[in-house]
Amino acid sequence: MRKPIVAGNWKMNGSSLFAKELIGQLDSHVQDLSNVEVVVSPPALYISQVLADAENISCAAQNLHDAQAGAFTGEISVAMLQDLGCKYVLIGHSERREMFGDNVEFVAKKVAAAFAGGVNPILCVGESLEQRKNGQAFAVVKEQVLSALRGLSFDPDNLVIAYEPIWAIGTGETASPEQAQEVHAYIRQVLADEISAEAAEKVRILYGGSVNASTAEELFSQQDIDGGLVGGASLKADDFKIICSAAANK
Ligand code: 13P
């Protein structure tokens, strides 16, 4: 059985005070939920603080650089994340692919660096609206998954994939549970065909894109949806608690 994960991507939001208050409210709620792993992904500056304040929540960084160290102003290495006790790292979020030059080669290098450094990648994939309209959603997602994983050896327990259709991110337009399930099942089939049966069975695949307190339960009830990567709703303690509970009840 795959244990569900709910990860809250704060993106470039929050402050030290905000993090303190939100984690204060979340941590005790999560304590009572046994069947879900709760992760928050604050701006890197707040990871240490969150980890110091949280007993039941782990952290994902929002990015890393694949190099071990060196002249890369503004960047963060996997060793630094490991040093902080950061368990996960988001890689290939569509905002980074679109705005910060994270192309398929860079994403693949980052995934390899994360595995090598002992921080679990949450590999984000997803098609644009235009690609969906043109019938390319499956091909795009397949290529994003395989270009990041081809030739890598990794423990499938340590990989998380997040399917985030770009047209559903921050738009209030959620993929229907059926639409999301269809792509999740497809990703699992791609893993089975191209990586291993074990990977298809064990890799957790999260849905992201306007998940909120009222849509979470139905999305998470789908067979191949192992939780969510949540943006806006993860900034509101009450909503995020409901989403965590929905995953725990899967
Ligand atoms: P929203 O939940 O705000 O649509 O963001 C989704 C996302 O990009 C999570 O990484």
Short mmCIF file of N, CA and C in Angstrom, two decimals, residues 31-171:
data_model
loop_
_atom_site.label_atom_id
_atom_site.label_comp_id
_atom_site.label_asym_id
_atom_site.label_seq_id
_atom_site.Cartn_x
_atom_site.Cartn_y
_atom_site.Cartn_z
N GLN A 31 -0.80 15.33 13.90
CA GLN A 31 -0.41 14.33 14.90
C GLN A 31 -1.44 13.20 15.00
N ASP A 32 -2.72 13.55 14.83
CA ASP A 32 -3.78 12.55 14.98
C ASP A 32 -4.09 11.80 13.69
N LEU A 33 -3.39 12.13 12.62
CA LEU A 33 -3.66 11.46 11.34
C LEU A 33 -2.55 10.45 11.06
N SER A 34 -2.89 9.17 11.08
CA SER A 34 -1.80 8.20 10.92
C SER A 34 -1.56 7.82 9.46
N ASN A 35 -2.61 7.88 8.63
CA ASN A 35 -2.43 7.37 7.27
C ASN A 35 -2.15 8.46 6.23
N VAL A 36 -1.34 9.43 6.60
CA VAL A 36 -0.96 10.44 5.59
C VAL A 36 0.38 11.04 6.00
N GLU A 37 1.18 11.32 4.99
CA GLU A 37 2.44 12.01 5.25
C GLU A 37 2.22 13.47 4.84
N VAL A 38 2.42 14.38 5.75
CA VAL A 38 2.19 15.79 5.44
C VAL A 38 3.54 16.51 5.29
N VAL A 39 3.63 17.25 4.21
CA VAL A 39 4.87 17.93 3.84
C VAL A 39 4.52 19.39 3.55
N VAL A 40 5.35 20.31 3.97
CA VAL A 40 5.18 21.69 3.48
C VAL A 40 6.44 22.11 2.75
N SER A 41 6.24 22.96 1.77
CA SER A 41 7.34 23.43 0.95
C SER A 41 7.40 24.95 1.02
N PRO A 42 8.03 25.45 2.09
CA PRO A 42 8.12 26.91 2.25
C PRO A 42 9.29 27.44 1.42
N PRO A 43 9.39 28.75 1.27
CA PRO A 43 10.62 29.30 0.71
C PRO A 43 11.80 28.77 1.53
N ALA A 44 12.92 28.51 0.87
CA ALA A 44 14.05 27.82 1.51
C ALA A 44 14.51 28.49 2.82
N LEU A 45 14.36 29.80 2.87
CA LEU A 45 14.80 30.53 4.07
C LEU A 45 14.11 30.05 5.34
N TYR A 46 12.91 29.51 5.19
CA TYR A 46 12.12 29.14 6.38
C TYR A 46 12.15 27.64 6.69
N ILE A 47 12.89 26.88 5.90
CA ILE A 47 12.89 25.42 6.12
C ILE A 47 13.38 25.07 7.53
N SER A 48 14.46 25.68 7.96
CA SER A 48 15.01 25.35 9.29
C SER A 48 14.00 25.65 10.38
N GLN A 49 13.37 26.81 10.24
CA GLN A 49 12.39 27.21 11.26
C GLN A 49 11.22 26.23 11.30
N VAL A 50 10.72 25.87 10.13
CA VAL A 50 9.58 24.94 10.07
C VAL A 50 9.97 23.60 10.70
N LEU A 51 11.16 23.12 10.35
CA LEU A 51 11.57 21.82 10.89
C LEU A 51 11.78 21.88 12.40
N ALA A 52 12.19 23.04 12.89
CA ALA A 52 12.37 23.17 14.34
C ALA A 52 11.01 23.19 15.05
N ASP A 53 10.01 23.77 14.39
CA ASP A 53 8.69 23.92 15.02
C ASP A 53 7.79 22.69 14.84
N ALA A 54 8.04 21.90 13.80
CA ALA A 54 7.11 20.81 13.46
C ALA A 54 7.64 19.47 13.96
N GLU A 55 6.73 18.71 14.54
CA GLU A 55 7.12 17.35 14.95
C GLU A 55 6.56 16.31 14.00
N ASN A 56 5.50 16.67 13.29
CA ASN A 56 4.78 15.67 12.49
C ASN A 56 4.73 16.00 11.01
N ILE A 57 5.50 17.03 10.64
CA ILE A 57 5.45 17.51 9.25
C ILE A 57 6.88 17.57 8.73
N SER A 58 7.09 17.10 7.50
CA SER A 58 8.43 17.24 6.93
C SER A 58 8.43 18.34 5.87
N CYS A 59 9.62 18.64 5.35
CA CYS A 59 9.75 19.77 4.43
C CYS A 59 10.20 19.31 3.05
N ALA A 60 9.73 20.03 2.06
CA ALA A 60 10.26 19.93 0.69
C ALA A 60 10.81 21.30 0.31
N ALA A 61 12.03 21.33 -0.23
CA ALA A 61 12.51 22.57 -0.81
C ALA A 61 11.78 22.77 -2.13
N GLN A 62 11.77 24.00 -2.62
CA GLN A 62 11.06 24.28 -3.88
C GLN A 62 11.96 24.13 -5.10
N ASN A 63 13.27 23.95 -4.84
CA ASN A 63 14.22 23.88 -5.95
C ASN A 63 15.57 23.44 -5.41
N LEU A 64 16.46 23.00 -6.28
CA LEU A 64 17.86 22.81 -5.94
C LEU A 64 18.67 22.96 -7.22
N HIS A 65 19.99 23.09 -7.06
CA HIS A 65 20.89 23.07 -8.22
C HIS A 65 21.57 21.71 -8.25
N ASP A 66 21.88 21.23 -9.45
CA ASP A 66 22.46 19.88 -9.51
C ASP A 66 23.94 19.84 -9.12
N ALA A 67 24.63 20.98 -9.18
CA ALA A 67 26.06 20.96 -8.83
C ALA A 67 26.23 20.78 -7.32
N GLN A 68 27.38 20.22 -6.95
CA GLN A 68 27.60 19.99 -5.51
C GLN A 68 27.92 21.28 -4.77
N ALA A 69 28.64 22.17 -5.43
CA ALA A 69 29.03 23.44 -4.81
C ALA A 69 29.64 24.28 -5.91
N GLY A 70 29.88 25.55 -5.63
CA GLY A 70 30.60 26.35 -6.61
C GLY A 70 29.97 27.70 -6.87
N ALA A 71 30.37 28.29 -7.98
CA ALA A 71 29.99 29.66 -8.31
C ALA A 71 28.61 29.69 -8.97
N PHE A 72 27.58 29.51 -8.17
CA PHE A 72 26.20 29.52 -8.66
C PHE A 72 25.37 30.42 -7.75
N THR A 73 25.56 31.70 -7.91
CA THR A 73 24.96 32.68 -7.01
C THR A 73 23.44 32.49 -6.90
N GLY A 74 22.98 32.40 -5.67
CA GLY A 74 21.54 32.29 -5.43
C GLY A 74 21.03 30.87 -5.39
N GLU A 75 21.88 29.90 -5.65
CA GLU A 75 21.41 28.51 -5.75
C GLU A 75 21.68 27.73 -4.47
N ILE A 76 21.05 26.56 -4.38
CA ILE A 76 21.12 25.71 -3.20
C ILE A 76 21.44 24.29 -3.63
N SER A 77 22.40 23.66 -2.96
CA SER A 77 22.79 22.29 -3.35
C SER A 77 22.01 21.27 -2.53
N VAL A 78 22.05 20.03 -3.03
CA VAL A 78 21.37 18.95 -2.31
C VAL A 78 22.02 18.72 -0.94
N ALA A 79 23.33 18.90 -0.87
CA ALA A 79 24.01 18.69 0.43
C ALA A 79 23.49 19.69 1.47
N MET A 80 23.18 20.89 1.01
CA MET A 80 22.65 21.91 1.94
C MET A 80 21.26 21.51 2.44
N LEU A 81 20.45 20.99 1.53
CA LEU A 81 19.11 20.55 1.93
C LEU A 81 19.20 19.37 2.90
N GLN A 82 20.09 18.46 2.58
CA GLN A 82 20.32 17.30 3.44
C GLN A 82 20.78 17.76 4.82
N ASP A 83 21.66 18.74 4.82
CA ASP A 83 22.21 19.31 6.06
C ASP A 83 21.09 19.85 6.97
N LEU A 84 20.07 20.45 6.35
CA LEU A 84 18.95 21.01 7.13
C LEU A 84 17.98 19.94 7.61
N GLY A 85 18.07 18.76 7.03
CA GLY A 85 17.09 17.71 7.36
C GLY A 85 15.87 17.77 6.46
N CYS A 86 16.03 18.34 5.28
CA CYS A 86 14.93 18.48 4.35
C CYS A 86 14.74 17.16 3.61
N LYS A 87 13.55 16.59 3.67
CA LYS A 87 13.33 15.23 3.15
C LYS A 87 13.05 15.19 1.65
N TYR A 88 12.37 16.22 1.16
CA TYR A 88 11.95 16.23 -0.24
C TYR A 88 12.40 17.50 -0.95
N VAL A 89 12.36 17.46 -2.27
CA VAL A 89 12.58 18.68 -3.04
C VAL A 89 11.68 18.64 -4.29
N LEU A 90 10.96 19.73 -4.54
CA LEU A 90 10.17 19.84 -5.77
C LEU A 90 11.14 20.05 -6.94
N ILE A 91 10.92 19.32 -8.01
CA ILE A 91 11.77 19.51 -9.19
C ILE A 91 10.87 19.58 -10.42
N GLY A 92 11.15 20.57 -11.26
CA GLY A 92 10.43 20.68 -12.53
C GLY A 92 9.03 21.24 -12.39
N HIS A 93 8.77 22.00 -11.34
CA HIS A 93 7.47 22.67 -11.26
C HIS A 93 7.28 23.50 -12.53
N SER A 94 6.05 23.56 -13.01
CA SER A 94 5.82 24.26 -14.29
C SER A 94 6.22 25.73 -14.21
N GLU A 95 6.11 26.33 -13.01
CA GLU A 95 6.53 27.73 -12.90
C GLU A 95 8.04 27.85 -13.13
N ARG A 96 8.80 26.87 -12.68
CA ARG A 96 10.24 26.89 -12.92
C ARG A 96 10.56 26.53 -14.37
N ARG A 97 9.79 25.59 -14.93
CA ARG A 97 10.04 25.25 -16.34
C ARG A 97 9.76 26.45 -17.23
N GLU A 98 8.69 27.20 -16.88
CA GLU A 98 8.28 28.31 -17.75
C GLU A 98 9.08 29.58 -17.53
N MET A 99 9.45 29.84 -16.27
CA MET A 99 10.02 31.17 -15.97
C MET A 99 11.51 31.14 -15.65
N PHE A 100 12.07 29.98 -15.30
CA PHE A 100 13.44 29.97 -14.79
C PHE A 100 14.36 29.00 -15.52
N GLY A 101 13.97 28.63 -16.70
CA GLY A 101 14.90 27.86 -17.54
C GLY A 101 15.11 26.42 -17.14
N ASP A 102 14.17 25.86 -16.38
CA ASP A 102 14.32 24.44 -16.02
C ASP A 102 13.84 23.56 -17.18
N ASN A 103 14.73 23.35 -18.15
CA ASN A 103 14.35 22.51 -19.29
C ASN A 103 14.54 21.03 -18.93
N VAL A 104 14.21 20.15 -19.86
CA VAL A 104 14.21 18.72 -19.51
C VAL A 104 15.60 18.22 -19.09
N GLU A 105 16.65 18.78 -19.70
CA GLU A 105 18.00 18.33 -19.32
C GLU A 105 18.32 18.76 -17.88
N PHE A 106 17.99 20.00 -17.57
CA PHE A 106 18.28 20.53 -16.22
C PHE A 106 17.45 19.76 -15.18
N VAL A 107 16.20 19.51 -15.51
CA VAL A 107 15.33 18.76 -14.59
C VAL A 107 15.92 17.37 -14.33
N ALA A 108 16.38 16.71 -15.40
CA ALA A 108 16.96 15.37 -15.23
C ALA A 108 18.19 15.42 -14.34
N LYS A 109 19.02 16.43 -14.52
CA LYS A 109 20.23 16.55 -13.68
C LYS A 109 19.85 16.79 -12.23
N LYS A 110 18.82 17.59 -12.02
CA LYS A 110 18.39 17.88 -10.65
C LYS A 110 17.84 16.62 -9.97
N VAL A 111 17.07 15.84 -10.72
CA VAL A 111 16.52 14.60 -10.14
C VAL A 111 17.66 13.66 -9.75
N ALA A 112 18.63 13.52 -10.65
CA ALA A 112 19.78 12.64 -10.35
C ALA A 112 20.53 13.15 -9.12
N ALA A 113 20.72 14.47 -9.04
CA ALA A 113 21.45 15.04 -7.90
C ALA A 113 20.68 14.81 -6.60
N ALA A 114 19.37 14.94 -6.66
CA ALA A 114 18.55 14.75 -5.45
C ALA A 114 18.69 13.31 -4.95
N PHE A 115 18.54 12.34 -5.85
CA PHE A 115 18.70 10.93 -5.43
C PHE A 115 20.10 10.71 -4.86
N ALA A 116 21.10 11.22 -5.57
CA ALA A 116 22.49 10.98 -5.14
C ALA A 116 22.74 11.58 -3.76
N GLY A 117 22.07 12.68 -3.47
CA GLY A 117 22.29 13.37 -2.20
C GLY A 117 21.33 12.96 -1.11
N GLY A 118 20.46 12.02 -1.39
CA GLY A 118 19.58 11.50 -0.33
C GLY A 118 18.40 12.39 0.01
N VAL A 119 17.98 13.22 -0.94
CA VAL A 119 16.75 14.01 -0.74
C VAL A 119 15.76 13.53 -1.81
N ASN A 120 14.55 13.21 -1.41
CA ASN A 120 13.60 12.58 -2.34
C ASN A 120 12.98 13.59 -3.30
N PRO A 121 13.11 13.35 -4.61
CA PRO A 121 12.50 14.29 -5.54
C PRO A 121 10.97 14.14 -5.64
N ILE A 122 10.30 15.26 -5.72
CA ILE A 122 8.89 15.30 -6.12
C ILE A 122 8.91 15.89 -7.53
N LEU A 123 8.88 15.00 -8.51
CA LEU A 123 9.02 15.42 -9.91
C LEU A 123 7.68 15.89 -10.43
N CYS A 124 7.62 17.16 -10.84
CA CYS A 124 6.35 17.74 -11.30
C CYS A 124 6.27 17.67 -12.82
N VAL A 125 5.14 17.21 -13.30
CA VAL A 125 4.90 17.12 -14.74
C VAL A 125 3.48 17.61 -15.03
N GLY A 126 3.24 17.97 -16.29
CA GLY A 126 1.88 18.39 -16.62
C GLY A 126 1.85 19.18 -17.91
N GLU A 127 0.74 19.05 -18.62
CA GLU A 127 0.61 19.67 -19.93
C GLU A 127 -0.05 21.05 -19.84
N SER A 128 0.19 21.87 -20.85
CA SER A 128 -0.49 23.17 -20.95
C SER A 128 -1.89 22.96 -21.53
N LEU A 129 -2.69 24.02 -21.50
CA LEU A 129 -4.04 23.94 -22.07
C LEU A 129 -3.98 23.65 -23.57
N GLU A 130 -3.05 24.33 -24.22
CA GLU A 130 -2.92 24.14 -25.67
C GLU A 130 -2.55 22.68 -25.99
N GLN A 131 -1.62 22.14 -25.22
CA GLN A 131 -1.22 20.74 -25.45
C GLN A 131 -2.40 19.79 -25.20
N ARG A 132 -3.19 20.09 -24.17
CA ARG A 132 -4.37 19.22 -23.92
C ARG A 132 -5.35 19.32 -25.10
N LYS A 133 -5.60 20.56 -25.54
CA LYS A 133 -6.55 20.74 -26.64
C LYS A 133 -6.09 20.04 -27.91
N ASN A 134 -4.76 19.99 -28.08
CA ASN A 134 -4.20 19.33 -29.27
C ASN A 134 -4.03 17.82 -29.10
N GLY A 135 -4.54 17.30 -28.00
CA GLY A 135 -4.44 15.85 -27.80
C GLY A 135 -3.05 15.37 -27.45
N GLN A 136 -2.21 16.28 -26.91
CA GLN A 136 -0.82 15.90 -26.63
C GLN A 136 -0.54 15.64 -25.16
N ALA A 137 -1.57 15.69 -24.32
CA ALA A 137 -1.33 15.62 -22.87
C ALA A 137 -0.54 14.37 -22.49
N PHE A 138 -0.95 13.22 -22.99
CA PHE A 138 -0.28 11.98 -22.59
C PHE A 138 1.17 11.95 -23.07
N ALA A 139 1.39 12.37 -24.29
CA ALA A 139 2.76 12.35 -24.83
C ALA A 139 3.67 13.29 -24.06
N VAL A 140 3.15 14.47 -23.71
CA VAL A 140 3.95 15.46 -22.98
C VAL A 140 4.34 14.90 -21.61
N VAL A 141 3.35 14.36 -20.92
CA VAL A 141 3.60 13.85 -19.57
C VAL A 141 4.57 12.66 -19.62
N LYS A 142 4.38 11.79 -20.60
CA LYS A 142 5.29 10.64 -20.73
C LYS A 142 6.73 11.12 -20.93
N GLU A 143 6.91 12.07 -21.81
CA GLU A 143 8.27 12.55 -22.09
C GLU A 143 8.87 13.25 -20.87
N GLN A 144 8.05 14.00 -20.14
CA GLN A 144 8.57 14.67 -18.93
C GLN A 144 9.00 13.64 -17.88
N VAL A 145 8.22 12.58 -17.74
CA VAL A 145 8.57 11.54 -16.76
C VAL A 145 9.84 10.81 -17.21
N LEU A 146 9.85 10.36 -18.45
CA LEU A 146 10.97 9.52 -18.89
C LEU A 146 12.25 10.30 -19.08
N SER A 147 12.16 11.55 -19.52
CA SER A 147 13.39 12.32 -19.69
C SER A 147 14.07 12.56 -18.34
N ALA A 148 13.28 12.57 -17.29
CA ALA A 148 13.87 12.78 -15.95
C ALA A 148 14.39 11.49 -15.33
N LEU A 149 13.88 10.35 -15.75
CA LEU A 149 14.19 9.10 -15.03
C LEU A 149 15.02 8.10 -15.84
N ARG A 150 15.07 8.29 -17.14
CA ARG A 150 15.75 7.32 -18.00
C ARG A 150 17.19 7.08 -17.54
N GLY A 151 17.56 5.83 -17.40
CA GLY A 151 18.95 5.51 -17.08
C GLY A 151 19.32 5.69 -15.62
N LEU A 152 18.39 6.17 -14.81
CA LEU A 152 18.69 6.37 -13.39
C LEU A 152 18.38 5.09 -12.63
N SER A 153 19.20 4.77 -11.64
CA SER A 153 18.72 3.71 -10.75
C SER A 153 18.32 4.37 -9.44
N PHE A 154 17.13 4.02 -8.98
CA PHE A 154 16.61 4.67 -7.77
C PHE A 154 15.66 3.72 -7.06
N ASP A 155 15.47 4.00 -5.79
CA ASP A 155 14.53 3.23 -4.98
C ASP A 155 13.14 3.86 -5.18
N PRO A 156 12.19 3.11 -5.74
CA PRO A 156 10.87 3.69 -6.04
C PRO A 156 10.15 4.24 -4.81
N ASP A 157 10.52 3.74 -3.63
CA ASP A 157 9.91 4.31 -2.41
C ASP A 157 10.30 5.77 -2.24
N ASN A 158 11.40 6.17 -2.89
CA ASN A 158 11.92 7.53 -2.68
C ASN A 158 11.50 8.52 -3.76
N LEU A 159 10.70 8.07 -4.71
CA LEU A 159 10.28 8.98 -5.77
C LEU A 159 8.79 9.32 -5.63
N VAL A 160 8.51 10.61 -5.76
CA VAL A 160 7.12 11.07 -5.84
C VAL A 160 6.98 11.82 -7.16
N ILE A 161 5.89 11.57 -7.87
CA ILE A 161 5.59 12.34 -9.08
C ILE A 161 4.34 13.16 -8.80
N ALA A 162 4.36 14.42 -9.21
CA ALA A 162 3.15 15.24 -9.07
C ALA A 162 2.65 15.58 -10.47
N TYR A 163 1.42 15.17 -10.76
CA TYR A 163 0.79 15.55 -12.02
C TYR A 163 0.05 16.86 -11.80
N GLU A 164 0.57 17.91 -12.43
CA GLU A 164 -0.04 19.24 -12.28
C GLU A 164 -0.32 19.83 -13.67
N PRO A 165 -1.53 19.61 -14.18
CA PRO A 165 -1.85 20.23 -15.47
C PRO A 165 -1.77 21.76 -15.33
N ILE A 166 -1.03 22.38 -16.22
CA ILE A 166 -0.75 23.81 -16.06
C ILE A 166 -2.03 24.63 -16.07
N TRP A 167 -3.01 24.17 -16.85
CA TRP A 167 -4.27 24.90 -16.96
C TRP A 167 -5.07 24.86 -15.67
N ALA A 168 -4.68 24.02 -14.73
CA ALA A 168 -5.43 23.93 -13.46
C ALA A 168 -4.68 24.62 -12.31
N ILE A 169 -3.49 25.14 -12.57
CA ILE A 169 -2.70 25.72 -11.49
C ILE A 169 -3.09 27.17 -11.25
N GLY A 170 -3.59 27.44 -10.06
CA GLY A 170 -3.90 28.81 -9.67
C GLY A 170 -5.08 29.40 -10.43
N THR A 171 -5.81 28.57 -11.15
CA THR A 171 -6.90 29.07 -11.98
C THR A 171 -8.27 28.83 -11.35
#
